[in-house]
Amino acid sequence: MWCVCAACVLFAALFALGYAGIRSQAKGVPGSDTAERWTASDSPYHYSHLSAYFGDSAAFSMDTLYSRRMQLAVKLEENAISAANPGARTYFDCFTGETYISLQAVRGTAQVLATAAGGAFFYFHPMELVSGAYFSEDDVDVNTVILDEYAAWQLFGAIDVTGLDVTLQDQPFKIVGVVRSPENPVDKLAYGDNSRVYINYKGLHFVQGFDSITTYEVLLPNPIKDFAAKLVSETFGITEKSRDAVVYDSTTRFAFETLAKQVTGLFERSMRRDKVMPPWWENAARVAETKSVVIAGLAAAAGILAGILLAAFVVLWFRVHPVRVKAIYEYFDEKAERKRMKKWVLTHSDDKGLGK
């Protein structure tokens, strides 16, 4: 009996460790808590973080983006969802596209991979700043850029370059910050060997004419299950059969229930069935998610075994200690009976005027 009890405790501990491991994987993905940070404690809505990725054939322009933003706002209004405060927004979003650009600086010209970012990109992806600050869609000066450490060394031979300029097609772009390049092996693999920069989408569009959005992320109210995901899918025309676009609910991707459902399809995760090439941060997040699926499967097995062993322990306890169990029942039954008798005596004493 006590061996069964010890085994039950062991498997329960393994389940707890597995759950903690999943939380650790989630915390290692920057931006995994975006919805939690955005949702105010007194907010009437629960927000979900939706991530939509598009292949080159499904990429769209800023004009299309503005149109779809209006569609989202209209659909939210049709569902009686409004901002909690006057002037506040009912949703919060960002968008990106990627292309190679040639930047000129002190050490000459460098070909770098540029992530053209708009909206609140750095709220969704809070990269570690070595120096400087982030830019946003609302900035007056749109000719702004953030370098990673590799690009800073390649262009200047130094990292502390905030405030300096780089030139793109004879137009100066101010360096507003430098972000740290990934250090762990998995993120490095997803990041690639290219020097990267994050450039204001509007600035790149005005100077080079670039206009190809392949990533859209949004925080939306989610009053009922899957409401936000369906809203994004309908607005952007994404279905389960779409091969050039996908939508993920990044809010629940590390939830134990979500991970456990993916255990049986673990091997399918390594198969490419679409034409979508997600950005590096999504690839890194998918690695952490795959690890979490494995951990969730092992934790679920440990939890089931712990439950079975607990039931076995209870059965064995009743078989080994039938008299003691009966004595415990009689003790509580007698205690309840005394309480009833005391109440009866007090009630009838008052009826006869003997309460004093």
C-alpha atoms as a printed R data frame, in Angstrom:
    type eleno elety resid chain resno       x      y       z
1   ATOM     1    CA   MET     A     1   0.000  0.000   0.000
2   ATOM     2    CA   TRP     A     2   2.748  2.440   0.927
3   ATOM     3    CA   CYS     A     3   4.716  1.530  -2.197
4   ATOM     4    CA   VAL     A     4   1.660  2.510  -4.246
5   ATOM     5    CA   CYS     A     5   1.449  5.761  -2.280
6   ATOM     6    CA   ALA     A     6   5.123  6.546  -2.957
7   ATOM     7    CA   ALA     A     7   4.694  5.832  -6.678
8   ATOM     8    CA   CYS     A     8   1.620  8.087  -6.753
9   ATOM     9    CA   VAL     A     9   3.579 10.946  -5.171
10  ATOM    10    CA   LEU     A    10   6.447 10.391  -7.623
11  ATOM    11    CA   PHE     A    11   4.218 10.589 -10.715
12  ATOM    12    CA   ALA     A    12   2.375 13.599  -9.278
13  ATOM    13    CA   ALA     A    13   5.732 15.321  -8.820
14  ATOM    14    CA   LEU     A    14   6.675 14.461 -12.413
15  ATOM    15    CA   PHE     A    15   3.404 16.005 -13.592
16  ATOM    16    CA   ALA     A    16   4.167 19.185 -11.627
17  ATOM    17    CA   LEU     A    17   7.689 19.309 -13.068
18  ATOM    18    CA   GLY     A    18   6.291 18.895 -16.563
19  ATOM    19    CA   TYR     A    19   3.850 21.750 -16.043
20  ATOM    20    CA   ALA     A    20   6.683 23.940 -14.740
21  ATOM    21    CA   GLY     A    21   8.755 22.982 -17.788
22  ATOM    22    CA   ILE     A    22   5.993 24.168 -20.115
23  ATOM    23    CA   ARG     A    23   5.796 27.491 -18.253
24  ATOM    24    CA   SER     A    24   9.565 27.818 -18.621
25  ATOM    25    CA   GLN     A    25   9.375 27.227 -22.386
26  ATOM    26    CA   ALA     A    26   6.626 29.871 -22.695
27  ATOM    27    CA   LYS     A    27   8.619 32.456 -20.742
28  ATOM    28    CA   GLY     A    28  11.565 31.871 -23.057
29  ATOM    29    CA   VAL     A    29   9.520 33.166 -26.015
30  ATOM    30    CA   PRO     A    30   9.520 36.992 -26.032
31  ATOM    31    CA   GLY     A    31   6.015 38.321 -26.548
32  ATOM    32    CA   SER     A    32   4.211 35.171 -25.376
33  ATOM    33    CA   ASP     A    33   2.543 37.274 -22.662
34  ATOM    34    CA   THR     A    34   1.418 40.078 -25.007
35  ATOM    35    CA   ALA     A    35  -2.312 39.589 -24.353
36  ATOM    36    CA   GLU     A    36  -1.728 39.389 -20.595
37  ATOM    37    CA   ARG     A    37   0.245 42.646 -20.595
38  ATOM    38    CA   TRP     A    38  -2.359 44.399 -22.735
39  ATOM    39    CA   THR     A    39  -5.465 43.352 -20.787
40  ATOM    40    CA   ALA     A    40  -6.166 45.759 -17.925
41  ATOM    41    CA   SER     A    41  -7.273 44.345 -14.584
42  ATOM    42    CA   ASP     A    42 -10.639 46.137 -14.886
43  ATOM    43    CA   SER     A    43 -11.118 45.353 -18.583
44  ATOM    44    CA   PRO     A    44 -14.585 44.003 -19.466
45  ATOM    45    CA   TYR     A    45 -13.016 41.810 -22.164
46  ATOM    46    CA   HIS     A    46 -10.527 38.970 -22.362
47  ATOM    47    CA   TYR     A    47  -8.073 39.640 -25.202
48  ATOM    48    CA   SER     A    48  -6.506 37.111 -27.553
49  ATOM    49    CA   HIS     A    49  -3.271 37.463 -29.519
50  ATOM    50    CA   LEU     A    50  -3.784 36.295 -33.099
51  ATOM    51    CA   SER     A    51  -0.875 35.857 -35.530
52  ATOM    52    CA   ALA     A    52  -1.541 35.602 -39.268
53  ATOM    53    CA   TYR     A    53   1.256 34.656 -41.686
54  ATOM    54    CA   PHE     A    54   1.045 34.935 -45.469
55  ATOM    55    CA   GLY     A    55   3.051 33.471 -48.329
56  ATOM    56    CA   ASP     A    56   4.423 35.703 -51.075
57  ATOM    57    CA   SER     A    57   1.378 35.030 -53.252
58  ATOM    58    CA   ALA     A    58  -0.955 36.267 -50.496
59  ATOM    59    CA   ALA     A    59   1.082 39.321 -49.414
60  ATOM    60    CA   PHE     A    60  -0.857 42.598 -49.373
61  ATOM    61    CA   SER     A    61  -0.266 46.360 -49.362
62  ATOM    62    CA   MET     A    62  -0.750 49.076 -46.746
63  ATOM    63    CA   ASP     A    63  -3.926 50.224 -48.515
64  ATOM    64    CA   THR     A    64  -5.334 46.718 -48.141
65  ATOM    65    CA   LEU     A    65  -4.255 46.701 -44.509
66  ATOM    66    CA   TYR     A    66  -6.138 49.952 -43.789
67  ATOM    67    CA   SER     A    67  -9.228 48.468 -45.448
68  ATOM    68    CA   ARG     A    68  -9.037 45.320 -43.351
69  ATOM    69    CA   ARG     A    69  -8.498 47.331 -40.193
70  ATOM    70    CA   MET     A    70 -11.750 49.143 -40.948
71  ATOM    71    CA   GLN     A    71 -13.479 45.782 -41.505
72  ATOM    72    CA   LEU     A    72 -12.283 44.569 -38.116
73  ATOM    73    CA   ALA     A    73 -13.573 47.725 -36.428
74  ATOM    74    CA   VAL     A    74 -16.973 47.386 -38.159
75  ATOM    75    CA   LYS     A    75 -17.314 43.710 -37.228
76  ATOM    76    CA   LEU     A    76 -16.456 44.456 -33.606
77  ATOM    77    CA   GLU     A    77 -19.097 47.181 -33.564
78  ATOM    78    CA   GLU     A    78 -21.650 44.807 -35.118
79  ATOM    79    CA   ASN     A    79 -20.980 42.410 -32.235
80  ATOM    80    CA   ALA     A    80 -21.572 45.211 -29.688
81  ATOM    81    CA   ILE     A    81 -17.905 45.387 -28.711
82  ATOM    82    CA   SER     A    82 -16.730 48.909 -28.025
83  ATOM    83    CA   ALA     A    83 -13.776 50.557 -26.320
84  ATOM    84    CA   ALA     A    84 -13.944 50.776 -22.531
85  ATOM    85    CA   ASN     A    85 -12.957 54.471 -22.569
86  ATOM    86    CA   PRO     A    86 -13.636 57.283 -25.066
87  ATOM    87    CA   GLY     A    87 -10.844 57.508 -27.638
88  ATOM    88    CA   ALA     A    88  -9.469 54.059 -26.740
89  ATOM    89    CA   ARG     A    89  -8.987 51.335 -29.358
90  ATOM    90    CA   THR     A    90 -10.903 48.084 -29.450
91  ATOM    91    CA   TYR     A    91  -7.888 46.295 -30.944
92  ATOM    92    CA   PHE     A    92  -4.102 46.680 -31.125
93  ATOM    93    CA   ASP     A    93  -1.980 45.406 -33.993
94  ATOM    94    CA   CYS     A    94   1.318 45.290 -35.891
95  ATOM    95    CA   PHE     A    95   2.490 44.145 -39.311
96  ATOM    96    CA   THR     A    96   5.755 43.317 -41.073
97  ATOM    97    CA   GLY     A    97   7.299 42.420 -44.377
98  ATOM    98    CA   GLU     A    98  10.857 41.318 -45.189
99  ATOM    99    CA   THR     A    99  13.277 42.267 -47.951
100 ATOM   100    CA   TYR     A   100  17.006 42.721 -48.526
101 ATOM   101    CA   ILE     A   101  18.301 46.298 -48.655
102 ATOM   102    CA   SER     A   102  21.714 47.941 -49.111
103 ATOM   103    CA   LEU     A   103  22.736 50.345 -46.343
104 ATOM   104    CA   GLN     A   104  25.722 52.666 -46.450
105 ATOM   105    CA   ALA     A   105  27.713 53.796 -43.406
106 ATOM   106    CA   VAL     A   106  31.261 54.461 -42.205
107 ATOM   107    CA   ARG     A   107  32.635 51.068 -43.249
108 ATOM   108    CA   GLY     A   108  30.973 51.042 -46.666
109 ATOM   109    CA   THR     A   109  27.886 49.291 -48.027
110 ATOM   110    CA   ALA     A   110  26.283 46.220 -46.469
111 ATOM   111    CA   GLN     A   111  23.494 43.969 -47.722
112 ATOM   112    CA   VAL     A   112  21.189 43.301 -44.768
113 ATOM   113    CA   LEU     A   113  17.871 41.540 -44.237
114 ATOM   114    CA   ALA     A   114  15.316 44.194 -43.313
115 ATOM   115    CA   THR     A   115  12.142 43.590 -41.355
116 ATOM   116    CA   ALA     A   116   9.859 46.458 -42.325
117 ATOM   117    CA   ALA     A   117   7.714 46.923 -39.239
118 ATOM   118    CA   GLY     A   118   4.574 48.937 -38.620
119 ATOM   119    CA   GLY     A   119   2.023 49.306 -35.873
120 ATOM   120    CA   ALA     A   120   3.127 48.368 -32.359
121 ATOM   121    CA   PHE     A   121   5.646 45.763 -33.506
122 ATOM   122    CA   PHE     A   122   7.962 46.079 -30.518
123 ATOM   123    CA   TYR     A   123   5.080 45.746 -28.063
124 ATOM   124    CA   PHE     A   124   4.368 42.326 -29.560
125 ATOM   125    CA   HIS     A   125   8.081 41.484 -29.814
126 ATOM   126    CA   PRO     A   126   9.989 43.222 -27.002
127 ATOM   127    CA   MET     A   127  13.538 42.549 -28.165
128 ATOM   128    CA   GLU     A   128  16.369 43.346 -25.785
129 ATOM   129    CA   LEU     A   129  17.791 46.799 -26.455
130 ATOM   130    CA   VAL     A   130  21.542 47.262 -26.236
131 ATOM   131    CA   SER     A   131  21.011 51.005 -26.566
132 ATOM   132    CA   GLY     A   132  18.424 53.521 -27.742
133 ATOM   133    CA   ALA     A   133  14.681 52.981 -28.040
134 ATOM   134    CA   TYR     A   134  12.010 51.516 -30.315
135 ATOM   135    CA   PHE     A   135  10.198 53.322 -33.117
136 ATOM   136    CA   SER     A   136   6.430 53.196 -33.700
137 ATOM   137    CA   GLU     A   137   3.920 53.767 -36.478
138 ATOM   138    CA   ASP     A   138   2.873 57.102 -34.958
139 ATOM   139    CA   ASP     A   139   6.352 58.682 -35.089
140 ATOM   140    CA   VAL     A   140   6.569 61.923 -37.067
141 ATOM   141    CA   ASP     A   141   9.963 60.973 -38.516
142 ATOM   142    CA   VAL     A   142   9.460 57.702 -40.400
143 ATOM   143    CA   ASN     A   143  13.052 57.441 -41.663
144 ATOM   144    CA   THR     A   144  14.139 55.430 -38.649
145 ATOM   145    CA   VAL     A   145  15.909 52.098 -38.263
146 ATOM   146    CA   ILE     A   146  17.074 49.728 -35.533
147 ATOM   147    CA   LEU     A   147  20.169 47.589 -36.112
148 ATOM   148    CA   ASP     A   148  21.037 44.272 -34.581
149 ATOM   149    CA   GLU     A   149  24.551 43.793 -33.177
150 ATOM   150    CA   TYR     A   150  25.784 42.070 -36.340
151 ATOM   151    CA   ALA     A   151  24.624 44.928 -38.587
152 ATOM   152    CA   ALA     A   152  26.109 47.538 -36.232
153 ATOM   153    CA   TRP     A   153  29.531 45.849 -36.347
154 ATOM   154    CA   GLN     A   154  29.331 45.359 -40.105
155 ATOM   155    CA   LEU     A   155  28.399 48.999 -40.821
156 ATOM   156    CA   PHE     A   156  30.320 50.832 -38.079
157 ATOM   157    CA   GLY     A   157  32.664 48.424 -36.349
158 ATOM   158    CA   ALA     A   158  30.945 49.265 -33.045
159 ATOM   159    CA   ILE     A   159  27.696 48.639 -31.172
160 ATOM   160    CA   ASP     A   160  27.070 52.029 -29.563
161 ATOM   161    CA   VAL     A   161  25.809 53.717 -32.748
162 ATOM   162    CA   THR     A   162  22.449 55.096 -31.605
163 ATOM   163    CA   GLY     A   163  21.874 58.573 -33.008
164 ATOM   164    CA   LEU     A   164  24.046 58.047 -36.093
165 ATOM   165    CA   ASP     A   165  22.731 57.769 -39.641
166 ATOM   166    CA   VAL     A   166  22.800 55.107 -42.318
167 ATOM   167    CA   THR     A   167  21.956 55.842 -45.942
168 ATOM   168    CA   LEU     A   168  19.399 54.004 -48.058
169 ATOM   169    CA   GLN     A   169  19.266 55.088 -51.698
170 ATOM   170    CA   ASP     A   170  20.808 58.470 -50.819
171 ATOM   171    CA   GLN     A   171  18.234 59.030 -48.055
172 ATOM   172    CA   PRO     A   172  19.439 59.226 -44.406
173 ATOM   173    CA   PHE     A   173  17.814 56.940 -41.851
174 ATOM   174    CA   LYS     A   174  18.410 57.682 -38.181
175 ATOM   175    CA   ILE     A   175  19.512 54.783 -35.978
176 ATOM   176    CA   VAL     A   176  17.189 54.981 -32.960
177 ATOM   177    CA   GLY     A   177  18.412 51.802 -31.299
178 ATOM   178    CA   VAL     A   178  20.455 48.605 -31.389
179 ATOM   179    CA   VAL     A   179  18.961 45.248 -30.354
180 ATOM   180    CA   ARG     A   180  20.815 42.215 -29.097
181 ATOM   181    CA   SER     A   181  21.197 39.316 -31.487
182 ATOM   182    CA   PRO     A   182  19.977 35.881 -30.285
183 ATOM   183    CA   GLU     A   183  22.433 33.917 -28.181
184 ATOM   184    CA   ASN     A   184  20.954 30.466 -27.612
185 ATOM   185    CA   PRO     A   185  21.500 27.844 -30.370
186 ATOM   186    CA   VAL     A   186  17.828 27.403 -31.323
187 ATOM   187    CA   ASP     A   187  17.157 31.129 -31.741
188 ATOM   188    CA   LYS     A   188  20.421 31.525 -33.661
189 ATOM   189    CA   LEU     A   189  19.346 28.788 -36.073
190 ATOM   190    CA   ALA     A   190  15.962 30.467 -36.616
191 ATOM   191    CA   TYR     A   191  17.563 33.908 -36.870
192 ATOM   192    CA   GLY     A   192  20.019 32.891 -39.583
193 ATOM   193    CA   ASP     A   193  23.464 34.223 -40.450
194 ATOM   194    CA   ASN     A   194  22.291 37.481 -42.022
195 ATOM   195    CA   SER     A   195  22.789 40.866 -40.425
196 ATOM   196    CA   ARG     A   196  19.313 42.201 -39.692
197 ATOM   197    CA   VAL     A   197  17.711 45.592 -39.292
198 ATOM   198    CA   TYR     A   198  14.224 46.636 -38.264
199 ATOM   199    CA   ILE     A   199  13.102 49.580 -40.344
200 ATOM   200    CA   ASN     A   200   9.987 51.746 -40.189
201 ATOM   201    CA   TYR     A   201   7.589 50.311 -42.782
202 ATOM   202    CA   LYS     A   202   6.407 53.733 -43.950
203 ATOM   203    CA   GLY     A   203   9.969 54.984 -44.343
204 ATOM   204    CA   LEU     A   204  11.006 52.007 -46.472
205 ATOM   205    CA   HIS     A   205   7.810 52.346 -48.511
206 ATOM   206    CA   PHE     A   206   8.375 56.034 -49.264
207 ATOM   207    CA   VAL     A   207  12.071 55.653 -50.135
208 ATOM   208    CA   GLN     A   208  12.163 52.294 -51.911
209 ATOM   209    CA   GLY     A   209   8.525 51.634 -52.777
210 ATOM   210    CA   PHE     A   210   8.459 48.394 -50.748
211 ATOM   211    CA   ASP     A   211   4.874 47.353 -49.954
212 ATOM   212    CA   SER     A   212   4.486 43.664 -49.158
213 ATOM   213    CA   ILE     A   213   2.965 42.677 -45.801
214 ATOM   214    CA   THR     A   214   3.411 39.010 -44.917
215 ATOM   215    CA   THR     A   215   2.803 39.085 -41.158
216 ATOM   216    CA   TYR     A   216  -0.122 40.561 -39.248
217 ATOM   217    CA   GLU     A   217  -0.633 40.290 -35.486
218 ATOM   218    CA   VAL     A   218  -3.515 41.688 -33.489
219 ATOM   219    CA   LEU     A   219  -4.914 41.775 -29.966
220 ATOM   220    CA   LEU     A   220  -8.689 41.385 -30.139
221 ATOM   221    CA   PRO     A   221 -11.461 41.051 -27.533
222 ATOM   222    CA   ASN     A   222 -12.462 37.402 -27.260
223 ATOM   223    CA   PRO     A   223 -15.809 37.260 -25.408
224 ATOM   224    CA   ILE     A   224 -16.418 33.626 -26.426
225 ATOM   225    CA   LYS     A   225 -14.112 30.804 -27.481
226 ATOM   226    CA   ASP     A   226 -12.570 31.230 -30.964
227 ATOM   227    CA   PHE     A   227 -14.436 34.508 -31.609
228 ATOM   228    CA   ALA     A   228 -11.245 36.491 -32.271
229 ATOM   229    CA   ALA     A   229  -9.677 33.760 -34.429
230 ATOM   230    CA   LYS     A   230 -12.790 33.486 -36.600
231 ATOM   231    CA   LEU     A   231 -12.939 37.275 -36.945
232 ATOM   232    CA   VAL     A   232  -9.360 37.453 -38.248
233 ATOM   233    CA   SER     A   233  -9.847 34.463 -40.551
234 ATOM   234    CA   GLU     A   234 -13.007 35.953 -42.074
235 ATOM   235    CA   THR     A   235 -11.483 39.424 -42.473
236 ATOM   236    CA   PHE     A   236  -8.355 38.135 -44.231
237 ATOM   237    CA   GLY     A   237 -10.087 35.346 -46.138
238 ATOM   238    CA   ILE     A   238  -8.177 32.510 -44.477
239 ATOM   239    CA   THR     A   239  -9.738 29.032 -44.328
240 ATOM   240    CA   GLU     A   240  -8.541 25.620 -43.168
241 ATOM   241    CA   LYS     A   241  -7.789 24.775 -46.805
242 ATOM   242    CA   SER     A   242  -5.663 27.877 -47.413
243 ATOM   243    CA   ARG     A   243  -2.093 26.964 -48.340
244 ATOM   244    CA   ASP     A   244  -0.772 30.507 -48.624
245 ATOM   245    CA   ALA     A   245  -1.975 31.839 -45.252
246 ATOM   246    CA   VAL     A   246  -2.365 30.562 -41.682
247 ATOM   247    CA   VAL     A   247  -3.701 31.946 -38.394
248 ATOM   248    CA   TYR     A   248  -2.467 30.957 -34.936
249 ATOM   249    CA   ASP     A   249  -3.887 31.813 -31.549
250 ATOM   250    CA   SER     A   250  -0.651 32.792 -29.822
251 ATOM   251    CA   THR     A   251  -2.497 33.325 -26.522
252 ATOM   252    CA   THR     A   252  -3.243 29.638 -25.942
253 ATOM   253    CA   ARG     A   253  -0.341 28.017 -27.778
254 ATOM   254    CA   PHE     A   254   1.362 27.068 -24.466
255 ATOM   255    CA   ALA     A   255  -1.847 26.138 -22.622
256 ATOM   256    CA   PHE     A   256  -1.664 22.553 -21.323
257 ATOM   257    CA   GLU     A   257  -4.962 21.589 -22.969
258 ATOM   258    CA   THR     A   258  -3.820 22.935 -26.355
259 ATOM   259    CA   LEU     A   259  -0.475 21.146 -26.162
260 ATOM   260    CA   ALA     A   260  -2.016 17.846 -25.037
261 ATOM   261    CA   LYS     A   261  -4.286 17.827 -28.103
262 ATOM   262    CA   GLN     A   262  -1.232 18.030 -30.367
263 ATOM   263    CA   VAL     A   263   0.559 15.011 -28.904
264 ATOM   264    CA   THR     A   264  -0.954 12.564 -31.408
265 ATOM   265    CA   GLY     A   265   0.013 14.819 -34.326
266 ATOM   266    CA   LEU     A   266   3.540 15.528 -33.138
267 ATOM   267    CA   PHE     A   267   5.245 14.059 -36.212
268 ATOM   268    CA   GLU     A   268   2.988 16.029 -38.565
269 ATOM   269    CA   ARG     A   269   4.439 19.248 -37.158
270 ATOM   270    CA   SER     A   270   7.682 18.588 -39.048
271 ATOM   271    CA   MET     A   271   5.840 18.438 -42.390
272 ATOM   272    CA   ARG     A   272   5.408 21.559 -44.548
273 ATOM   273    CA   ARG     A   273   1.917 21.581 -46.066
274 ATOM   274    CA   ASP     A   274   1.685 25.244 -46.959
275 ATOM   275    CA   LYS     A   275   3.595 27.944 -48.814
276 ATOM   276    CA   VAL     A   276   4.040 30.165 -45.780
277 ATOM   277    CA   MET     A   277   7.543 31.032 -44.597
278 ATOM   278    CA   PRO     A   278   7.062 32.443 -41.081
279 ATOM   279    CA   PRO     A   279   9.458 35.045 -39.622
280 ATOM   280    CA   TRP     A   280  12.358 33.932 -37.467
281 ATOM   281    CA   TRP     A   281  10.612 34.672 -34.152
282 ATOM   282    CA   GLU     A   282   7.730 32.388 -35.127
283 ATOM   283    CA   ASN     A   283  10.121 29.585 -36.064
284 ATOM   284    CA   ALA     A   284  11.846 29.955 -32.681
285 ATOM   285    CA   ALA     A   285   8.456 29.927 -30.936
286 ATOM   286    CA   ARG     A   286   7.439 26.771 -32.815
287 ATOM   287    CA   VAL     A   287  10.549 24.982 -31.553
288 ATOM   288    CA   ALA     A   288   9.614 25.902 -27.980
289 ATOM   289    CA   GLU     A   289   6.034 24.810 -28.708
290 ATOM   290    CA   THR     A   290   7.174 21.429 -30.054
291 ATOM   291    CA   LYS     A   291   9.284 20.854 -26.936
292 ATOM   292    CA   SER     A   292   6.247 21.775 -24.844
293 ATOM   293    CA   VAL     A   293   4.071 19.262 -26.727
294 ATOM   294    CA   VAL     A   294   6.534 16.489 -25.824
295 ATOM   295    CA   ILE     A   295   6.653 17.642 -22.197
296 ATOM   296    CA   ALA     A   296   2.835 17.871 -22.096
297 ATOM   297    CA   GLY     A   297   2.530 14.297 -23.387
298 ATOM   298    CA   LEU     A   298   4.888 12.960 -20.723
299 ATOM   299    CA   ALA     A   299   3.238 15.088 -18.021
300 ATOM   300    CA   ALA     A   300  -0.227 13.887 -19.056
301 ATOM   301    CA   ALA     A   301   0.935 10.260 -18.846
302 ATOM   302    CA   ALA     A   302   2.409 10.922 -15.401
303 ATOM   303    CA   GLY     A   303  -0.813 12.613 -14.283
304 ATOM   304    CA   ILE     A   304  -2.943  9.683 -15.465
305 ATOM   305    CA   LEU     A   305  -0.695  7.185 -13.685
306 ATOM   306    CA   ALA     A   306  -0.812  9.325 -10.537
307 ATOM   307    CA   GLY     A   307  -4.618  9.271 -10.657
308 ATOM   308    CA   ILE     A   308  -4.735  5.493 -11.135
309 ATOM   309    CA   LEU     A   309  -2.285  4.923  -8.286
310 ATOM   310    CA   LEU     A   310  -4.234  7.267  -6.021
311 ATOM   311    CA   ALA     A   311  -7.396  5.267  -6.659
312 ATOM   312    CA   ALA     A   312  -5.487  2.056  -5.957
313 ATOM   313    CA   PHE     A   313  -4.122  3.515  -2.727
314 ATOM   314    CA   VAL     A   314  -7.616  4.471  -1.538
315 ATOM   315    CA   VAL     A   315  -8.929  0.978  -2.282
316 ATOM   316    CA   LEU     A   316  -6.018 -0.620  -0.437
317 ATOM   317    CA   TRP     A   317  -6.487  1.720   2.520
318 ATOM   318    CA   PHE     A   318 -10.125  0.719   2.894
319 ATOM   319    CA   ARG     A   319  -9.191 -2.958   2.697
320 ATOM   320    CA   VAL     A   320  -6.375 -2.682   5.246
321 ATOM   321    CA   HIS     A   321  -8.150 -0.333   7.677
322 ATOM   322    CA   PRO     A   322 -11.880 -1.182   7.540
323 ATOM   323    CA   VAL     A   323 -12.344 -0.837  11.336
324 ATOM   324    CA   ARG     A   324 -10.506  2.471  11.507
325 ATOM   325    CA   VAL     A   325 -12.544  3.865   8.625
326 ATOM   326    CA   LYS     A   326 -15.741  2.742  10.330
327 ATOM   327    CA   ALA     A   327 -14.591  4.335  13.584
328 ATOM   328    CA   ILE     A   328 -13.940  7.622  11.830
329 ATOM   329    CA   TYR     A   329 -17.416  7.551  10.312
330 ATOM   330    CA   GLU     A   330 -19.007  6.753  13.701
331 ATOM   331    CA   TYR     A   331 -17.036  9.593  15.345
332 ATOM   332    CA   PHE     A   332 -18.320 12.221  12.951
333 ATOM   333    CA   ASP     A   333 -21.828 10.731  13.018
334 ATOM   334    CA   GLU     A   334 -21.867 10.888  16.834
335 ATOM   335    CA   LYS     A   335 -20.567 14.464  16.751
336 ATOM   336    CA   ALA     A   336 -23.359 15.471  14.380
337 ATOM   337    CA   GLU     A   337 -25.936 13.729  16.582
338 ATOM   338    CA   ARG     A   338 -24.733 15.634  19.681
339 ATOM   339    CA   LYS     A   339 -25.031 18.894  17.770
340 ATOM   340    CA   ARG     A   340 -28.621 18.047  16.805
341 ATOM   341    CA   MET     A   341 -29.503 17.115  20.397
342 ATOM   342    CA   LYS     A   342 -28.002 20.336  21.756
343 ATOM   343    CA   LYS     A   343 -30.030 22.378  19.292
344 ATOM   344    CA   TRP     A   344 -33.197 20.439  20.216
345 ATOM   345    CA   VAL     A   345 -32.648 21.007  23.967
346 ATOM   346    CA   LEU     A   346 -32.075 24.745  23.524
347 ATOM   347    CA   THR     A   347 -35.164 25.070  21.351
348 ATOM   348    CA   HIS     A   348 -37.486 23.216  23.763
349 ATOM   349    CA   SER     A   349 -36.040 24.935  26.825
350 ATOM   350    CA   ASP     A   350 -36.973 28.312  25.345
351 ATOM   351    CA   ASP     A   351 -40.478 27.029  24.571
352 ATOM   352    CA   LYS     A   352 -40.993 26.174  28.279
353 ATOM   353    CA   GLY     A   353 -39.440 29.339  29.591
354 ATOM   354    CA   LEU     A   354 -36.400 27.495  30.898
355 ATOM   355    CA   GLY     A   355 -33.910 29.154  28.583
356 ATOM   356    CA   LYS     A   356 -32.672 31.394  31.420
